[in-house]
Coordinates of C-alpha atoms and ligand atoms in Angstrom, one line a residue:
X16 CA -120.4 123.9 10.8
X17 CA -118.8 122.7 13.1
X18 CA -117.0 124.6 15.9
X19 CA -117.7 127.7 13.4
X20 CA -119.1 131.3 14.9
X21 CA -121.2 132.9 12.6
X22 CA -121.2 137.2 12.2
X23 CA -124.6 137.0 13.9
X24 CA -124.2 134.4 16.4
X25 CA -121.0 136.4 17.7
X26 CA -123.7 139.8 17.9
X27 CA -125.4 137.9 20.2
X28 CA -122.8 136.5 22.7
X29 CA -121.4 139.5 23.1
X30 CA -124.6 141.7 23.7
X31 CA -123.9 141.0 26.8
X32 CA -120.9 143.7 26.4
X33 CA -123.7 146.0 26.7
X34 CA -125.3 145.5 30.4
X35 CA -128.6 147.4 29.3
X36 CA -128.6 146.4 25.1
X37 CA -131.9 146.1 23.8
X38 CA -130.7 144.2 20.8
X39 CA -131.0 147.1 18.3
X40 CA -127.3 147.2 18.5
X41 CA -126.9 143.9 17.4
X42 CA -129.8 143.7 15.6
X43 CA -128.0 146.9 13.5
X44 CA -124.4 145.6 13.2
X45 CA -126.7 142.1 11.5
X46 CA -128.3 144.8 9.0
X47 CA -124.8 145.9 7.9
X48 CA -124.0 142.2 7.5
X49 CA -126.6 141.4 5.6
X50 CA -126.3 144.1 3.4
X51 CA -122.6 143.5 2.6
X52 CA -123.7 139.9 1.5
X53 CA -125.8 141.5 -1.9
X54 CA -122.5 144.2 -2.2
X55 CA -120.5 141.4 -1.9
X56 CA -122.2 139.7 -4.6
X57 CA -122.3 142.6 -6.7
X58 CA -118.9 143.6 -6.7
X59 CA -118.4 139.9 -7.9
X60 CA -120.5 139.8 -10.8
X61 CA -119.7 143.7 -11.6
X62 CA -117.8 143.1 -15.0
X63 CA -120.1 140.6 -16.1
X64 CA -123.5 142.3 -15.9
X65 CA -122.6 145.9 -16.3
X66 CA -122.3 147.0 -13.0
X67 CA -118.6 148.5 -13.9
X68 CA -117.5 151.7 -15.1
X69 CA -119.7 155.4 -14.2
X70 CA -122.6 156.9 -14.6
X71 CA -121.9 159.9 -15.5
X72 CA -122.8 161.9 -12.4
X73 CA -120.2 162.8 -9.7
X74 CA -121.0 162.9 -6.0
X75 CA -120.1 166.1 -3.8
X76 CA -116.9 165.5 -3.4
X77 CA -117.1 166.4 -8.1
X78 CA -115.6 162.6 -8.2
X79 CA -117.3 161.0 -10.5
X80 CA -119.8 158.3 -9.5
X81 CA -119.2 154.7 -10.4
X82 CA -122.2 152.5 -11.0
X83 CA -121.4 150.5 -7.9
X84 CA -121.0 153.6 -5.8
X85 CA -124.7 154.1 -5.9
X86 CA -125.9 150.6 -6.1
X87 CA -124.0 149.9 -2.7
X88 CA -125.2 152.9 -1.5
X89 CA -128.9 152.2 -2.8
X90 CA -128.6 148.7 -0.7
X91 CA -127.3 150.1 2.3
X92 CA -130.1 152.6 2.7
X93 CA -132.9 150.2 1.8
X94 CA -131.5 147.5 4.4
X95 CA -130.8 149.7 7.2
X96 CA -134.6 151.8 6.5
X97 CA -136.3 148.5 6.7
X98 CA -134.3 147.6 10.0
X99 CA -135.4 150.1 11.2
X100 CA -132.3 150.5 13.9
X101 CA -131.4 154.0 12.8
X102 CA -133.0 157.2 12.2
X103 CA -131.0 158.8 9.8
X104 CA -127.9 157.5 7.0
X105 CA -124.7 159.8 6.1
X106 CA -123.4 158.9 2.8
X107 CA -120.3 159.8 0.9
X108 CA -122.6 159.2 -2.0
X109 CA -125.0 161.9 -0.6
X110 CA -125.1 165.8 -0.3
X111 CA -126.8 166.1 2.9
X112 CA -128.0 163.0 5.2
X113 CA -131.1 161.8 4.9
X114 CA -133.2 161.5 7.4
X115 CA -135.9 158.6 7.5
X116 CA -139.4 159.5 7.6
X117 CA -141.2 156.5 8.8
X118 CA -142.2 155.7 12.3
X119 CA -140.4 153.1 12.8
X120 CA -137.1 154.3 11.5
X121 CA -137.5 157.7 13.8
X122 CA -138.3 155.9 16.2
X123 CA -134.0 154.3 16.0
X124 CA -131.9 155.4 18.8
X125 CA -128.4 155.8 15.8
X126 CA -128.0 156.8 13.7
X127 CA -124.8 155.7 10.4
X128 CA -122.3 157.4 8.6
X129 CA -120.6 155.6 5.7
X130 CA -118.6 155.4 2.7
X131 CA -120.8 152.2 0.6
X132 CA -118.0 151.5 -1.5
X133 CA -114.3 153.5 -0.9
X134 CA -111.7 153.2 -3.5
X135 CA -114.8 152.9 -5.9
X136 CA -111.8 153.9 -8.6
X137 CA -110.3 150.6 -8.8
X138 CA -113.5 148.3 -9.5
X139 CA -112.7 148.1 -13.0
X140 CA -109.4 147.1 -12.5
X141 CA -110.8 144.0 -10.5
X142 CA -109.0 145.7 -7.7
X143 CA -110.3 145.5 -4.1
X144 CA -112.5 147.5 -2.7
X145 CA -114.6 148.4 0.8
X146 CA -117.3 149.9 2.1
X147 CA -116.7 152.2 5.6
X148 CA -119.3 152.1 8.5
X149 CA -119.6 154.5 12.0
X150 CA -122.4 154.6 14.4
X151 CA -123.9 157.1 17.3
X152 CA -126.2 157.2 19.7
X153 CA -128.7 159.7 18.1
X154 CA -128.3 162.8 20.8
X155 CA -132.0 164.2 19.4
X156 CA -135.1 163.6 20.5
X157 CA -135.9 159.1 19.8
X158 CA -139.7 159.6 17.6
X159 CA -138.2 162.9 15.6
X160 CA -136.6 163.3 12.7
X161 CA -132.3 162.8 12.7
X162 CA -130.8 166.4 13.2
X163 CA -127.6 167.6 11.5
X164 CA -126.2 167.6 15.1
X165 CA -126.5 163.5 15.4
X166 CA -124.0 163.5 12.6
X167 CA -121.4 166.0 14.2
X168 CA -119.5 164.2 17.0
X169 CA -116.3 162.8 17.3
X170 CA -114.8 159.8 17.1
X171 CA -114.9 159.2 20.9
X172 CA -119.0 159.0 20.9
X173 CA -119.1 156.0 18.3
X174 CA -120.4 153.0 19.7
X175 CA -119.7 151.0 16.9
X176 CA -117.2 151.3 13.5
X177 CA -116.2 149.0 11.0
X178 CA -115.3 147.9 7.9
X179 CA -116.5 145.1 4.3
X180 CA -113.2 144.4 2.0
X181 CA -114.6 143.1 -1.0
X182 CA -111.4 140.4 -2.0
X183 CA -109.7 137.6 -2.9
X184 CA -112.0 136.8 0.0
X185 CA -114.8 139.4 1.8
X186 CA -114.0 140.0 5.0
X187 CA -116.4 142.6 7.8
X188 CA -114.0 143.6 10.7
X189 CA -115.8 145.8 13.6
X190 CA -115.6 146.9 17.3
X191 CA -118.0 148.0 19.5
X192 CA -115.0 149.3 21.8
X193 CA -114.3 145.7 23.3
X194 CA -111.5 144.5 20.1
X195 CA -111.8 144.1 17.0
X196 CA -112.6 141.2 15.6
X197 CA -112.6 139.8 11.4
X198 CA -115.5 138.3 10.1
X199 CA -114.9 136.0 6.7
X200 CA -117.7 135.1 4.0
X201 CA -117.8 132.2 3.3
X202 CA -119.7 131.7 -0.1
X203 CA -120.7 128.0 0.2
X204 CA -122.9 129.0 3.1
X205 CA -123.7 133.1 2.8
X206 CA -122.2 133.3 6.6
X207 CA -119.4 135.8 7.2
X208 CA -117.8 133.2 10.1
X209 CA -114.9 134.4 12.6
X210 CA -111.8 134.1 11.5
X211 CA -110.0 137.0 13.1
X212 CA -111.0 136.7 16.8
X213 CA -109.4 139.7 18.8
X214 CA -107.5 141.8 15.9
X215 CA -104.0 143.2 17.6
X216 CA -101.7 145.8 15.6
X217 CA -98.1 145.7 15.7
X218 CA -96.6 148.7 17.9
X219 CA -94.0 149.3 14.9
X220 CA -93.7 147.8 11.1
X221 CA -91.8 147.9 8.1
X222 CA -94.9 149.0 5.6
X223 CA -95.7 152.7 4.9
X224 CA -98.4 153.1 2.8
X225 CA -98.7 156.7 0.9
X226 CA -99.0 157.7 -2.8
X227 CA -95.7 159.3 -3.6
X228 CA -97.0 160.9 -6.0
X229 CA -97.7 163.8 -3.4
X230 CA -94.0 164.1 -2.1
X231 CA -93.5 167.5 -3.6
X232 CA -96.9 168.7 -2.4
X233 CA -96.5 167.0 0.7
X234 CA -95.1 169.0 4.4
X235 CA -91.5 168.6 5.0
X236 CA -92.1 167.0 7.8
X237 CA -93.7 164.4 6.0
X238 CA -90.4 164.5 3.4
X239 CA -88.5 163.3 6.1
X240 CA -90.4 160.6 7.3
X241 CA -90.9 159.6 3.3
X242 CA -87.1 159.9 2.9
X243 CA -86.4 158.5 6.5
X244 CA -88.5 155.7 5.5
X245 CA -85.6 154.8 2.3
X246 CA -83.0 155.3 4.4
X247 CA -84.3 152.3 6.9
X248 CA -85.7 150.2 3.4
X249 CA -88.6 150.1 4.9
X250 CA -91.6 147.9 2.3
X251 CA -93.5 150.7 0.3
X252 CA -97.4 149.5 -0.6
X253 CA -99.5 151.0 -1.9
X254 CA -103.1 150.0 -3.2
X255 CA -105.0 153.3 -3.2
X256 CA -107.7 151.9 -1.7
X257 CA -108.3 152.8 1.8
X258 CA -109.8 149.3 3.6
X259 CA -107.2 147.2 1.4
X260 CA -104.5 149.6 2.7
X261 CA -105.6 149.9 6.3
X262 CA -106.2 146.3 6.3
X263 CA -102.8 144.4 5.1
X264 CA -101.0 147.2 8.0
X265 CA -103.8 146.3 10.5
X266 CA -102.6 142.8 10.3
X267 CA -98.6 143.0 8.8
X268 CA -98.1 146.5 11.4
X269 CA -97.3 149.5 9.0
X270 CA -98.6 152.9 8.9
X271 CA -101.1 154.3 6.2
X272 CA -100.6 158.4 5.5
X273 CA -102.8 160.6 3.4
X274 CA -101.2 164.8 4.1
X275 CA -102.6 167.6 3.6
X276 CA -101.6 169.1 0.1
X277 CA -100.4 172.3 -1.0
X278 CA -103.4 170.8 -3.7
X279 CA -105.5 169.1 -0.9
X280 CA -104.7 171.6 1.6
X281 CA -107.8 169.7 4.2
X282 CA -106.0 166.7 3.2
X283 CA -108.6 164.3 1.0
X284 CA -109.7 161.7 3.1
X285 CA -113.5 161.7 4.9
X286 CA -113.5 162.7 8.5
X287 CA -116.6 161.6 9.4
X288 CA -117.2 158.1 7.3
X289 CA -113.8 157.4 6.5
X290 CA -110.7 158.8 9.1
X291 CA -113.1 158.3 12.2
X292 CA -114.1 154.9 12.2
X293 CA -111.1 152.9 11.2
X294 CA -109.2 155.3 13.9
X295 CA -111.5 153.2 16.7
X296 CA -110.7 150.1 14.9
X297 CA -106.7 151.3 14.6
X298 CA -107.0 152.3 18.5
X299 CA -109.2 149.1 19.6
X300 CA -106.2 146.6 17.9
X301 CA -103.5 148.8 20.0
X302 CA -102.5 151.5 17.3
X303 CA -103.3 154.8 16.9
X304 CA -104.8 157.8 14.5
X305 CA -103.8 161.5 14.2
X306 CA -104.3 164.4 11.8
X307 CA -100.3 165.0 12.8
X308 CA -101.1 167.3 15.9
X309 CA -104.6 165.6 17.2
X310 CA -106.2 162.2 17.8
X311 CA -108.5 161.8 14.8
X312 CA -110.3 160.7 17.5
X313 CA -111.2 163.8 19.2
X314 CA -111.5 165.8 15.9
X315 CA -115.4 167.6 16.3
X316 CA -116.5 167.4 12.6
X317 CA -117.9 170.7 11.8
X318 CA -119.5 169.4 8.2
X319 CA -120.6 166.2 6.8
X320 CA -118.0 165.8 4.2
X321 CA -114.9 167.7 6.0
X322 CA -111.5 166.1 5.1
X323 CA -108.6 165.6 7.1
X324 CA -105.1 165.2 7.0
X325 CA -104.9 161.3 8.1
X326 CA -101.5 159.2 9.4
X327 CA -103.4 155.2 10.8
X328 CA -102.0 152.8 12.0
X329 CA -98.7 151.0 14.2
X330 CA -98.4 153.7 17.0
X331 CA -94.8 153.7 17.1
X332 CA -94.8 154.6 13.6
X333 CA -97.6 157.1 13.8
X334 CA -95.7 159.5 16.2
X335 CA -92.7 159.6 15.0
X336 CA -94.7 161.3 12.3
X337 CA -96.2 164.0 14.6
X338 CA -92.6 164.1 15.6
X339 CA -91.7 165.0 11.9
X340 CA -95.0 167.5 11.8
X341 CA -94.8 169.0 15.2
Ligands
LIG419 P1 -105.0 159.2 -4.4 C1 -110.3 156.1 -2.5 O1 -110.8 157.4 -3.8 C2 -109.7 156.8 -1.3 O2 -110.4 157.5 -1.0 C3 -108.2 155.7 -0.6 O3 -109.1 154.7 -0.8 C4 -107.4 155.8 -1.5 O4 -106.3 155.4 -0.4 C5 -107.1 157.4 -1.4 O5 -108.6 157.7 -1.7 C6 -106.4 157.5 -3.1 O6 -106.3 158.3 -3.1 O7 -104.9 160.6 -4.1 O8 -103.6 158.5 -3.4 O9 -105.7 158.2 -5.6

């Protein structure tokens, strides 16, 4: 299509942002785009081909796995294994990380952490859901099996991060540290096309997103913040799908809150493949992300599925929350 930039074209054009790029990261990002198109197709057909619903098992989080959770996990793992750019994958759906054993993958320079389908409790009610991914350069020697240390890296070490939103239209949004760009899937040509170049979020906003059912379980500072949002007549918007809430706030301005609560003392969201990658996006778009005390990107994980409190979005709103929590 004349005048349209596809994701593949954009990635190749921007490869020069990395003077020493050999094209591996470009190929990896294109593999992610390819896998996203397959998952998008399955998400759109879920209700028709009995892909909705639970499979009767639980993931390490003790959360009931949905059929699409497992399918999305398998699609991304297969696409990335075939691509050969990553030597290993950590996923919300798998207790331990996967170290690929084939020779081609062992030569991979990167590892990927992902939530293959976040917000899965919304699958059966046709609410937007998403994929979140984070890419690190491996620390272990090329040619060997991936190690846990390859994954336990702080967000500042990410070389790329992004999300796919399977919604009224499907979008892929990513950063490699040179700004944030959004691509909308054009089903008529099966390509993600540049629709949101150089995304920026406002320093403040009117929207706050939190499950206020947790109000009385939350720290006093968060209760005070929520009370102030009501006094200032801010707008409450909470979909219960992190990617959808994050994406709306990125575009319109706002803050998403998931505090540590008496029920979830370490918060609910996972640092490695939810909070860190979206923090990278937020910061690259002029926003910020923290656990209330520390910049999310600087938290070094000690375990794969580590949880953290999470405040992300317009930087002045995140700052207001931090003041109240100190
Ligand atoms: P709650 C979905 O399970 C998720 O990880 C995020 O996508 C979402 O924002 C949050 O949990 C919803 O949690 O406790 O409000 O249902």
